[in-house]
Amino acid sequence: MSAGAPSCSPWMKQLTSASRQGHHGRVLHLFFTRLRSGDHGAVDPHPAAVPTALRACARLGNASSGRLIHALVITRFPSLASDAVAATALLDMYAKCGLVASARRVFEEMPRSDDLVAWNALLAGYARHGLPERALALAIKMRGQGLRPDLVTWNAVVSGFALAGDDQMAEDLIRAMQDDGFRPDVVTWTSLVSGSVLNFHYDRARTLFRRMVSAGTRVLPSSATIASILPAFANVADVKRGKEVHAYAVVAGAEHDLTVSSALVDMYAKCGLVLEAHRVFDKMAERSTVTWNSMIFGLANSGHCQEAIGLFDRMLCDGARPDHLTFTAVLTACSYGGMVELGKGMYHAMKEEHGIRPRLEHYACMVHLLGRAGKLAEACDFIRAMPLEPDCFVWGALLGACRSHGNVKLAELAASRLLTVEPANAANCLLLSDALASAGRQDDVLKMKRLAKRRRMKLDGCSWLESA
């Protein structure tokens, strides 16, 4: 692969076009198809081919393809090993895929130490994956080597601490950034809003968003900012303000952005406003798996279980690829709708047809499905056959079903397991106490209350402990 190749072949033009249009899967298809074409093992000699493919891997989070391309660089295109653009693309791919140690190794092997883009890529990798202190240390090291951090550097460090929930450090860094001659931009503000939402600091997130909007044209919220703030309104008490943000998105021309539309669907669905969620959903020109999941969850949780299953079928017909959350939503719909056989079929299809390995949430859904239908013995057998250790949600689903169906013996078993997994959660004692009370076992109820008091358990909003 020659770095000096001047021309751009039709294949390279296709690769570049697919990349610019955001068709990253097609980029990788074109790249690897060329490798398998039998053309003496050569890829088009244009120097941008490998970096373009690596950027596609980064956008898709496809680390396995990225590693394969790295191996190709080492074994078949050694001239690229010293190419700064290719090395930076490789570093960025590892960093965005969460393989920060691999990114660091690529960085240390790079021949030049004054490439600010490479420094920023590694720094952003640290910040994005929960290592803000290392990001800050790297920024300080930059200065020690005579490199002045730019706005991208500062934003990455601020973002790292914001995502970690360290609001004070993020604010301190913004002041330092301003002292260094950089004014916070929309990326800075969006990082603060997003970090606050991810750490459930909703009041702070809303305050930051209002400050952005009231600042006028100096720093306007972007689509990313709007999508970041909407989860802060995903409950009935705040939906009015969420609608105001929706109106702002319409005025700003961001309503049809995929991330904004998906966030709107999610907000309305979680608030139980299924019609509003459906209106946004139906107007979308394209939908991500996240969008489908939000709508299916919204329908299931609002009792529209058959419609949720129908939407899942429509999702498959549209060629969208379901993930583990899709099946959590579908199994939830089957459970709430009492569709036991369909739920079993969905569970097996998830494994056999879609290649998705069950997680604990799927096991909990299946126990809930069987338990609600009164199939407690089958639910118990299902738990015993689990390859994973049951967690509090699995045992909690069984305990809740036992309480509903008056099976005190199984309720005691589930409660004992729950007290092992969650020894300080009074809700488990409450569920067992209710089951015992329904069976007329008042002496055992008093024992449970004394146990809860002895362990100093607390249950917000319930007075049964105090009444003993």
CSV table of N, CA, C and O in Angstrom, one decimal, residues 261-310:
chain,number,residue,atom,x,y,z
A,261,SER,N,-35.6,12.8,18.1
A,261,SER,CA,-36.9,12.1,17.9
A,261,SER,C,-36.9,10.9,18.8
A,261,SER,O,-37.9,10.6,19.5
A,262,SER,N,-35.8,10.2,18.9
A,262,SER,CA,-35.7,9.0,19.7
A,262,SER,C,-35.9,9.3,21.2
A,262,SER,O,-36.6,8.6,21.9
A,263,ALA,N,-35.2,10.4,21.6
A,263,ALA,CA,-35.4,10.9,23.0
A,263,ALA,C,-36.8,11.3,23.3
A,263,ALA,O,-37.3,11.1,24.4
A,264,LEU,N,-37.5,12.0,22.3
A,264,LEU,CA,-38.8,12.4,22.5
A,264,LEU,C,-39.8,11.2,22.7
A,264,LEU,O,-40.6,11.1,23.6
A,265,VAL,N,-39.6,10.2,21.9
A,265,VAL,CA,-40.4,8.9,22.0
A,265,VAL,C,-40.2,8.3,23.4
A,265,VAL,O,-41.1,7.9,24.0
A,266,ASP,N,-38.9,8.3,23.8
A,266,ASP,CA,-38.6,7.7,25.1
A,266,ASP,C,-39.2,8.4,26.2
A,266,ASP,O,-39.8,7.9,27.2
A,267,MET,N,-39.1,9.8,26.2
A,267,MET,CA,-39.7,10.6,27.2
A,267,MET,C,-41.2,10.4,27.3
A,267,MET,O,-41.7,10.2,28.4
A,268,TYR,N,-41.9,10.5,26.2
A,268,TYR,CA,-43.4,10.4,26.2
A,268,TYR,C,-43.8,9.0,26.6
A,268,TYR,O,-44.7,8.8,27.4
A,269,ALA,N,-43.1,8.0,26.2
A,269,ALA,CA,-43.4,6.6,26.5
A,269,ALA,C,-43.2,6.3,28.0
A,269,ALA,O,-44.1,5.7,28.6
A,270,LYS,N,-42.2,6.9,28.6
A,270,LYS,CA,-41.9,6.7,30.0
A,270,LYS,C,-42.9,7.4,30.9
A,270,LYS,O,-43.2,7.1,32.0
A,271,CYS,N,-43.5,8.5,30.3
A,271,CYS,CA,-44.5,9.2,31.0
A,271,CYS,C,-45.9,8.6,30.8
A,271,CYS,O,-46.9,9.1,31.4
A,272,GLY,N,-46.0,7.6,30.1
A,272,GLY,CA,-47.3,6.9,29.8
A,272,GLY,C,-48.1,7.6,28.7
A,272,GLY,O,-49.3,7.3,28.6
A,273,LEU,N,-47.5,8.6,28.1
A,273,LEU,CA,-48.3,9.3,27.0
A,273,LEU,C,-48.0,8.6,25.7
A,273,LEU,O,-47.3,9.1,24.8
A,274,VAL,N,-48.7,7.5,25.5
A,274,VAL,CA,-48.4,6.6,24.4
A,274,VAL,C,-48.8,7.3,23.1
A,274,VAL,O,-48.1,7.1,22.0
A,275,LEU,N,-49.9,8.0,23.0
A,275,LEU,CA,-50.3,8.7,21.8
A,275,LEU,C,-49.3,9.7,21.3
A,275,LEU,O,-49.0,9.8,20.1
A,276,GLU,N,-48.8,10.5,22.3
A,276,GLU,CA,-47.8,11.5,21.9
A,276,GLU,C,-46.5,10.8,21.4
A,276,GLU,O,-45.9,11.2,20.4
A,277,ALA,N,-46.1,9.7,22.1
A,277,ALA,CA,-44.9,8.9,21.7
A,277,ALA,C,-45.2,8.4,20.3
A,277,ALA,O,-44.3,8.5,19.4
A,278,HIS,N,-46.4,7.9,20.0
A,278,HIS,CA,-46.7,7.3,18.7
A,278,HIS,C,-46.6,8.4,17.6
A,278,HIS,O,-46.2,8.1,16.5
A,279,ARG,N,-47.1,9.6,17.9
A,279,ARG,CA,-47.1,10.6,16.9
A,279,ARG,C,-45.7,10.9,16.5
A,279,ARG,O,-45.4,11.1,15.3
A,280,VAL,N,-44.8,11.1,17.4
A,280,VAL,CA,-43.4,11.4,17.1
A,280,VAL,C,-42.8,10.2,16.3
A,280,VAL,O,-42.1,10.3,15.3
A,281,PHE,N,-43.1,9.0,16.8
A,281,PHE,CA,-42.6,7.8,16.2
A,281,PHE,C,-43.0,7.6,14.7
A,281,PHE,O,-42.2,7.3,13.9
A,282,ASP,N,-44.3,7.9,14.5
A,282,ASP,CA,-44.8,7.7,13.1
A,282,ASP,C,-44.3,8.7,12.1
A,282,ASP,O,-44.3,8.5,10.9
A,283,LYS,N,-43.9,9.9,12.7
A,283,LYS,CA,-43.3,10.9,11.8
A,283,LYS,C,-41.9,10.8,11.4
A,283,LYS,O,-41.3,11.5,10.6
A,284,MET,N,-41.2,9.8,12.1
A,284,MET,CA,-39.8,9.7,11.9
A,284,MET,C,-39.5,9.0,10.5
A,284,MET,O,-40.0,8.0,10.2
A,285,ALA,N,-38.5,9.6,9.8
A,285,ALA,CA,-38.1,9.1,8.5
A,285,ALA,C,-37.3,7.9,8.7
A,285,ALA,O,-37.3,7.0,7.8
A,286,GLU,N,-36.5,7.8,9.8
A,286,GLU,CA,-35.7,6.6,10.1
A,286,GLU,C,-35.7,6.4,11.6
A,286,GLU,O,-36.0,7.3,12.3
A,287,ARG,N,-35.5,5.1,11.9
A,287,ARG,CA,-35.6,4.8,13.4
A,287,ARG,C,-34.4,3.9,13.7
A,287,ARG,O,-34.0,3.0,13.0
A,288,SER,N,-33.8,4.1,14.9
A,288,SER,CA,-32.8,3.3,15.4
A,288,SER,C,-33.4,2.2,16.2
A,288,SER,O,-34.6,2.2,16.6
A,289,THR,N,-32.6,1.2,16.6
A,289,THR,CA,-33.1,0.2,17.5
A,289,THR,C,-33.5,0.8,18.8
A,289,THR,O,-34.5,0.3,19.4
A,290,VAL,N,-32.8,1.8,19.3
A,290,VAL,CA,-33.2,2.5,20.5
A,290,VAL,C,-34.6,3.0,20.4
A,290,VAL,O,-35.4,3.0,21.3
A,291,THR,N,-35.0,3.6,19.2
A,291,THR,CA,-36.3,4.2,19.0
A,291,THR,C,-37.4,3.1,19.1
A,291,THR,O,-38.4,3.2,19.8
A,292,TRP,N,-37.1,2.0,18.4
A,292,TRP,CA,-38.1,0.9,18.5
A,292,TRP,C,-38.3,0.3,19.9
A,292,TRP,O,-39.4,0.1,20.4
A,293,ASN,N,-37.1,0.2,20.6
A,293,ASN,CA,-37.2,-0.3,22.0
A,293,ASN,C,-38.0,0.6,22.9
A,293,ASN,O,-38.8,0.1,23.7
A,294,SER,N,-37.8,1.9,22.8
A,294,SER,CA,-38.6,2.9,23.6
A,294,SER,C,-40.1,2.7,23.3
A,294,SER,O,-40.9,2.8,24.3
A,295,MET,N,-40.4,2.6,22.1
A,295,MET,CA,-41.9,2.6,21.7
A,295,MET,C,-42.5,1.2,22.2
A,295,MET,O,-43.6,1.2,22.7
A,296,ILE,N,-41.8,0.1,22.1
A,296,ILE,CA,-42.3,-1.2,22.5
A,296,ILE,C,-42.4,-1.2,24.0
A,296,ILE,O,-43.4,-1.6,24.6
A,297,PHE,N,-41.4,-0.7,24.7
A,297,PHE,CA,-41.5,-0.6,26.2
A,297,PHE,C,-42.7,0.3,26.6
A,297,PHE,O,-43.4,-0.1,27.5
A,298,GLY,N,-42.8,1.4,25.9
A,298,GLY,CA,-43.9,2.3,26.3
A,298,GLY,C,-45.3,1.7,26.2
A,298,GLY,O,-46.2,1.8,27.0
A,299,LEU,N,-45.5,0.9,25.1
A,299,LEU,CA,-46.7,0.2,24.8
A,299,LEU,C,-46.9,-0.9,25.9
A,299,LEU,O,-48.0,-1.0,26.4
A,300,ALA,N,-45.9,-1.6,26.2
A,300,ALA,CA,-46.0,-2.7,27.1
A,300,ALA,C,-46.3,-2.2,28.5
A,300,ALA,O,-47.2,-2.7,29.2
A,301,ASN,N,-45.6,-1.2,29.0
A,301,ASN,CA,-45.8,-0.6,30.3
A,301,ASN,C,-47.1,0.1,30.5
A,301,ASN,O,-47.6,0.3,31.6
A,302,SER,N,-47.8,0.5,29.3
A,302,SER,CA,-49.1,1.1,29.4
A,302,SER,C,-50.2,0.1,29.2
A,302,SER,O,-51.4,0.6,29.1
A,303,GLY,N,-49.9,-1.1,29.1
A,303,GLY,CA,-50.9,-2.1,29.0
A,303,GLY,C,-51.3,-2.5,27.5
A,303,GLY,O,-52.2,-3.3,27.3
A,304,HIS,N,-50.7,-1.9,26.5
A,304,HIS,CA,-51.0,-2.1,25.1
A,304,HIS,C,-50.1,-3.3,24.6
A,304,HIS,O,-49.2,-3.1,23.8
A,305,CYS,N,-50.3,-4.4,25.2
A,305,CYS,CA,-49.3,-5.5,25.1
A,305,CYS,C,-49.4,-6.1,23.7
A,305,CYS,O,-48.3,-6.4,23.0
A,306,GLN,N,-50.6,-6.3,23.1
A,306,GLN,CA,-50.7,-6.9,21.8
A,306,GLN,C,-50.1,-5.9,20.8
A,306,GLN,O,-49.4,-6.3,19.8
A,307,GLU,N,-50.3,-4.6,21.0
A,307,GLU,CA,-49.8,-3.6,20.1
A,307,GLU,C,-48.2,-3.6,20.1
A,307,GLU,O,-47.5,-3.4,19.1
A,308,ALA,N,-47.7,-3.9,21.3
A,308,ALA,CA,-46.2,-3.9,21.5
A,308,ALA,C,-45.7,-5.1,20.7
A,308,ALA,O,-44.6,-4.9,20.0
A,309,ILE,N,-46.3,-6.2,20.8
A,309,ILE,CA,-45.9,-7.4,20.0
A,309,ILE,C,-46.0,-7.1,18.5
A,309,ILE,O,-45.1,-7.5,17.7
A,310,GLY,N,-47.1,-6.5,18.1
A,310,GLY,CA,-47.2,-6.1,16.7
A,310,GLY,C,-46.1,-5.2,16.2
A,310,GLY,O,-45.7,-5.3,15.1
